[in-house]
Each structure stands twice: as C-alpha cells, then as structure tokens.
Amino acid sequence: MADDTTAPRSRSQLARGSATTFLSLVVPVAVYFVLPLDRDTWRVGVLLGLVAVVAVLPVTIRHLATIDRSPHPLGAAVRALALLLGLAVAGFATVNYALAANTDQIPDLRTKVDGLYFTIVTMTSVGYGDIVPAGQTARALVSLQIILTITLIGGAIRMIGNLASRRHADD
C-alpha cells in the first residue's frame, strides 16, 4: 500500500502544480512590465524592486518548511524555486530599469525589455556585450545579483540532493 509520500498525483494536481509554477514565474515579470517607473515614481520602483529581492529570504524559509512536509517534495521544491526566481528576476529588473532610466548608472539600458535582458544576463553569468554597468551603484547592484544567483543555484542543488538522498534512505 502506498503511503502519502509515494502516492501518485492526479492529473488535476499535476495541472494545478504546473499552473502555479508557471504563474510564479510569469506574474512577477508581468508586474514589472506594468509598473510605472517614470521620472516621478522611479524611487518607488526601486523600493518595490528591493522589497521583492529582500522577500526572497522569508519566502525561501517558508517554502523549506512546506517542502519538508509535502507528500510531493520535488514538486513543492520546483514551485518554490519558480517563485524565488520570479521574485529575484522581477525585483532586480525593476531596480535596474528604474536606476538606468533616471541616472547614468547603466547608460545603454533604455527599455524594460533591456532591463529584463540585463538582469537575466547578470543572473546567468553569460557575460555582458552591449549593456554594462557603468556607475558604482549599478556595479554594486550587479554584484548583489550575482551573489544571490549563486546562492539560489547552490540552494536548489542542495535541496534537490537532500530530497533525493532522503527518498533513497526511505526506500
């Protein structure tokens, strides 16, 4: 007889989990694109972006407990990582765009798509080509992005490894 940790998931549960994962990535980025980050409100945009980035820590802590209690920890881990990635990307894209649009810190970043692109390039460590951080504030922000990305990737690898070893030990 299967226990709760090995019970198969129904199609509706899988669909709900997939939809939640997708929305966790898309909604924060969609919010970024609709935020007004013009000259009058750009500081609010920076603040909102930083709040999203700072929210990664308590959200991570909350999701670790959820993953540990979940009958399907791998699915819970994937959903948590999607949300964390969505928050981090949208948060940093918001700060990068607001900073670039209203200061000379990132001179070639001109649109919100540029802000998203710059954030993704920074987080993946692909390397810069056309858009580079020119000012000290932008370089400090980019350094923080890189550190957070390494932490997220390391945490994801550790979480998945722990789940796999725990499941293997239970078998």
mmCIF file of C-alpha atoms in Angstrom:
data_model
loop_
_atom_site.group_PDB
_atom_site.id
_atom_site.type_symbol
_atom_site.label_atom_id
_atom_site.label_comp_id
_atom_site.label_asym_id
_atom_site.label_seq_id
_atom_site.Cartn_x
_atom_site.Cartn_y
_atom_site.Cartn_z
ATOM 1 C CA MET A 1 0.000 0.000 0.000
ATOM 2 C CA ALA A 2 1.402 3.393 -0.973
ATOM 3 C CA ASP A 3 1.886 5.962 1.737
ATOM 4 C CA ASP A 4 1.388 9.704 1.286
ATOM 5 C CA THR A 5 4.998 10.239 0.207
ATOM 6 C CA THR A 6 4.750 7.895 -2.751
ATOM 7 C CA ALA A 7 1.088 8.343 -3.699
ATOM 8 C CA PRO A 8 0.683 9.149 -7.373
ATOM 9 C CA ARG A 9 -0.578 12.583 -8.180
ATOM 10 C CA SER A 10 -3.796 13.018 -10.102
ATOM 11 C CA ARG A 11 -3.878 14.872 -13.399
ATOM 12 C CA SER A 12 -5.682 17.778 -11.771
ATOM 13 C CA GLN A 13 -2.980 18.011 -9.078
ATOM 14 C CA LEU A 14 -0.274 17.980 -11.751
ATOM 15 C CA ALA A 15 -2.114 20.620 -13.771
ATOM 16 C CA ARG A 16 -2.574 22.805 -10.680
ATOM 17 C CA GLY A 17 1.087 22.414 -9.759
ATOM 18 C CA SER A 18 2.211 23.239 -13.300
ATOM 19 C CA ALA A 19 -0.063 26.283 -13.455
ATOM 20 C CA THR A 20 1.204 27.501 -10.082
ATOM 21 C CA THR A 21 4.810 27.065 -11.202
ATOM 22 C CA PHE A 22 4.173 28.921 -14.463
ATOM 23 C CA LEU A 23 2.336 31.780 -12.736
ATOM 24 C CA SER A 24 5.076 32.062 -10.102
ATOM 25 C CA LEU A 25 7.491 32.935 -12.887
ATOM 26 C CA VAL A 26 5.211 34.994 -15.112
ATOM 27 C CA VAL A 27 3.234 37.156 -12.661
ATOM 28 C CA PRO A 28 6.221 38.938 -11.053
ATOM 29 C CA VAL A 29 7.671 39.690 -14.504
ATOM 30 C CA ALA A 30 4.274 40.907 -15.760
ATOM 31 C CA VAL A 31 4.020 43.223 -12.750
ATOM 32 C CA TYR A 32 7.471 44.578 -13.637
ATOM 33 C CA PHE A 33 6.288 45.446 -17.146
ATOM 34 C CA VAL A 34 3.198 47.338 -15.935
ATOM 35 C CA LEU A 35 4.848 49.270 -13.086
ATOM 36 C CA PRO A 36 5.107 52.979 -13.871
ATOM 37 C CA LEU A 37 8.800 53.750 -13.456
ATOM 38 C CA ASP A 38 8.911 57.254 -14.893
ATOM 39 C CA ARG A 39 10.805 60.232 -13.511
ATOM 40 C CA ASP A 40 8.184 60.940 -10.820
ATOM 41 C CA THR A 41 7.859 57.405 -9.426
ATOM 42 C CA TRP A 42 11.187 55.741 -10.134
ATOM 43 C CA ARG A 43 12.256 55.758 -6.476
ATOM 44 C CA VAL A 44 9.072 53.856 -5.607
ATOM 45 C CA GLY A 45 10.026 51.369 -8.329
ATOM 46 C CA VAL A 46 13.468 50.929 -6.812
ATOM 47 C CA LEU A 47 11.882 50.383 -3.403
ATOM 48 C CA LEU A 48 9.380 47.831 -4.766
ATOM 49 C CA GLY A 49 12.145 46.008 -6.608
ATOM 50 C CA LEU A 50 14.281 45.845 -3.486
ATOM 51 C CA VAL A 51 11.290 44.605 -1.466
ATOM 52 C CA ALA A 52 10.840 41.772 -3.995
ATOM 53 C CA VAL A 53 14.530 40.869 -3.745
ATOM 54 C CA VAL A 54 14.545 41.007 0.067
ATOM 55 C CA ALA A 55 11.349 38.907 0.127
ATOM 56 C CA VAL A 56 13.347 36.020 -1.320
ATOM 57 C CA LEU A 57 14.754 35.156 2.131
ATOM 58 C CA PRO A 58 11.493 34.795 4.116
ATOM 59 C CA VAL A 59 9.789 33.147 1.142
ATOM 60 C CA THR A 60 12.648 30.630 0.992
ATOM 61 C CA ILE A 61 12.359 29.864 4.696
ATOM 62 C CA ARG A 62 8.593 29.412 4.422
ATOM 63 C CA HIS A 63 8.905 27.131 1.409
ATOM 64 C CA LEU A 64 11.594 24.966 3.008
ATOM 65 C CA ALA A 65 9.083 24.019 5.694
ATOM 66 C CA THR A 66 6.418 23.395 3.049
ATOM 67 C CA ILE A 67 8.766 21.193 1.034
ATOM 68 C CA ASP A 68 9.704 19.192 4.103
ATOM 69 C CA ARG A 69 6.032 18.455 4.915
ATOM 70 C CA SER A 70 4.889 17.892 1.350
ATOM 71 C CA PRO A 71 3.857 14.441 0.130
ATOM 72 C CA HIS A 72 5.462 15.507 -3.170
ATOM 73 C CA PRO A 73 8.596 17.406 -2.131
ATOM 74 C CA LEU A 74 10.153 17.608 -5.586
ATOM 75 C CA GLY A 75 7.066 19.333 -6.991
ATOM 76 C CA ALA A 76 6.978 21.668 -3.998
ATOM 77 C CA ALA A 77 10.678 22.428 -4.497
ATOM 78 C CA VAL A 78 10.190 23.238 -8.185
ATOM 79 C CA ARG A 79 7.265 25.551 -7.359
ATOM 80 C CA ALA A 80 9.331 27.269 -4.659
ATOM 81 C CA LEU A 81 12.282 27.764 -6.999
ATOM 82 C CA ALA A 82 9.999 29.198 -9.687
ATOM 83 C CA LEU A 83 8.596 31.727 -7.231
ATOM 84 C CA LEU A 84 12.050 32.660 -5.926
ATOM 85 C CA LEU A 85 13.373 33.062 -9.457
ATOM 86 C CA GLY A 86 10.338 35.135 -10.475
ATOM 87 C CA LEU A 87 10.760 37.439 -7.463
ATOM 88 C CA ALA A 88 14.506 37.813 -7.974
ATOM 89 C CA VAL A 89 14.287 38.475 -11.722
ATOM 90 C CA ALA A 90 11.377 40.917 -11.447
ATOM 91 C CA GLY A 91 12.887 42.654 -8.426
ATOM 92 C CA PHE A 92 16.301 43.180 -9.969
ATOM 93 C CA ALA A 93 14.838 44.085 -13.377
ATOM 94 C CA THR A 94 12.721 46.761 -11.683
ATOM 95 C CA VAL A 95 15.687 48.228 -9.820
ATOM 96 C CA ASN A 96 17.962 48.034 -12.878
ATOM 97 C CA TYR A 97 15.449 49.725 -15.173
ATOM 98 C CA ALA A 98 14.470 52.433 -12.684
ATOM 99 C CA LEU A 99 18.121 53.154 -11.956
ATOM 100 C CA ALA A 100 19.070 53.236 -15.632
ATOM 101 C CA ALA A 101 16.101 55.346 -16.725
ATOM 102 C CA ASN A 102 16.756 58.009 -14.118
ATOM 103 C CA THR A 103 20.526 58.046 -13.587
ATOM 104 C CA ASP A 104 23.640 57.458 -15.672
ATOM 105 C CA GLN A 105 24.481 54.195 -13.868
ATOM 106 C CA ILE A 106 23.607 51.850 -16.779
ATOM 107 C CA PRO A 107 23.634 54.112 -19.848
ATOM 108 C CA ASP A 108 22.669 51.618 -22.576
ATOM 109 C CA LEU A 109 19.693 50.152 -20.724
ATOM 110 C CA ARG A 110 16.784 52.081 -22.265
ATOM 111 C CA THR A 111 13.668 49.905 -22.149
ATOM 112 C CA LYS A 112 12.025 47.456 -19.770
ATOM 113 C CA VAL A 113 12.987 44.641 -22.130
ATOM 114 C CA ASP A 114 16.596 45.865 -21.787
ATOM 115 C CA GLY A 115 16.153 45.751 -18.005
ATOM 116 C CA LEU A 116 14.888 42.173 -18.120
ATOM 117 C CA TYR A 117 17.654 41.166 -20.543
ATOM 118 C CA PHE A 118 20.357 42.791 -18.402
ATOM 119 C CA THR A 119 19.014 41.057 -15.282
ATOM 120 C CA ILE A 120 18.924 37.638 -16.936
ATOM 121 C CA VAL A 121 22.425 38.093 -18.385
ATOM 122 C CA THR A 122 23.682 39.063 -14.938
ATOM 123 C CA MET A 123 21.936 36.195 -13.165
ATOM 124 C CA THR A 124 23.151 33.590 -15.635
ATOM 125 C CA SER A 125 26.694 34.974 -15.769
ATOM 126 C CA VAL A 126 26.573 34.782 -19.564
ATOM 127 C CA GLY A 127 28.594 37.971 -19.859
ATOM 128 C CA TYR A 128 27.859 41.473 -20.988
ATOM 129 C CA GLY A 129 28.038 42.720 -24.518
ATOM 130 C CA ASP A 130 26.026 45.810 -25.258
ATOM 131 C CA ILE A 131 24.688 46.814 -21.834
ATOM 132 C CA VAL A 132 27.179 47.189 -18.993
ATOM 133 C CA PRO A 133 27.033 48.697 -15.500
ATOM 134 C CA ALA A 134 28.937 51.982 -15.698
ATOM 135 C CA GLY A 135 28.382 53.549 -12.271
ATOM 136 C CA GLN A 136 29.373 52.356 -8.822
ATOM 137 C CA THR A 137 25.770 51.919 -7.656
ATOM 138 C CA ALA A 138 24.976 49.756 -10.677
ATOM 139 C CA ARG A 139 28.121 47.672 -10.176
ATOM 140 C CA ALA A 140 27.245 47.107 -6.513
ATOM 141 C CA LEU A 141 23.710 46.092 -7.524
ATOM 142 C CA VAL A 142 25.042 43.710 -10.174
ATOM 143 C CA SER A 143 27.424 42.197 -7.622
ATOM 144 C CA LEU A 144 24.459 41.570 -5.315
ATOM 145 C CA GLN A 145 22.563 39.940 -8.196
ATOM 146 C CA ILE A 146 25.453 37.593 -8.922
ATOM 147 C CA ILE A 147 25.780 36.616 -5.250
ATOM 148 C CA LEU A 148 22.030 35.973 -4.976
ATOM 149 C CA THR A 149 22.077 33.893 -8.158
ATOM 150 C CA ILE A 150 24.935 31.728 -6.921
ATOM 151 C CA THR A 151 23.084 31.290 -3.624
ATOM 152 C CA LEU A 152 19.834 30.322 -5.397
ATOM 153 C CA ILE A 153 21.589 27.809 -7.640
ATOM 154 C CA GLY A 154 23.565 26.324 -4.754
ATOM 155 C CA GLY A 155 20.446 26.152 -2.614
ATOM 156 C CA ALA A 156 18.493 24.461 -5.394
ATOM 157 C CA ILE A 157 21.182 21.846 -5.920
ATOM 158 C CA ARG A 158 21.417 21.186 -2.191
ATOM 159 C CA MET A 159 17.637 20.991 -1.772
ATOM 160 C CA ILE A 160 17.205 18.525 -4.623
ATOM 161 C CA GLY A 161 20.175 16.466 -3.416
ATOM 162 C CA ASN A 162 18.779 16.324 0.123
ATOM 163 C CA LEU A 163 15.357 15.290 -1.153
ATOM 164 C CA ALA A 164 16.850 12.580 -3.335
ATOM 165 C CA SER A 165 19.037 11.187 -0.556
ATOM 166 C CA ARG A 166 16.151 11.268 1.927
ATOM 167 C CA ARG A 167 13.919 9.396 -0.528
ATOM 168 C CA HIS A 168 16.695 6.900 -1.235
ATOM 169 C CA ALA A 169 17.197 6.305 2.507
ATOM 170 C CA ASP A 170 13.444 5.745 2.950
ATOM 171 C CA ASP A 171 13.378 3.059 0.217
#
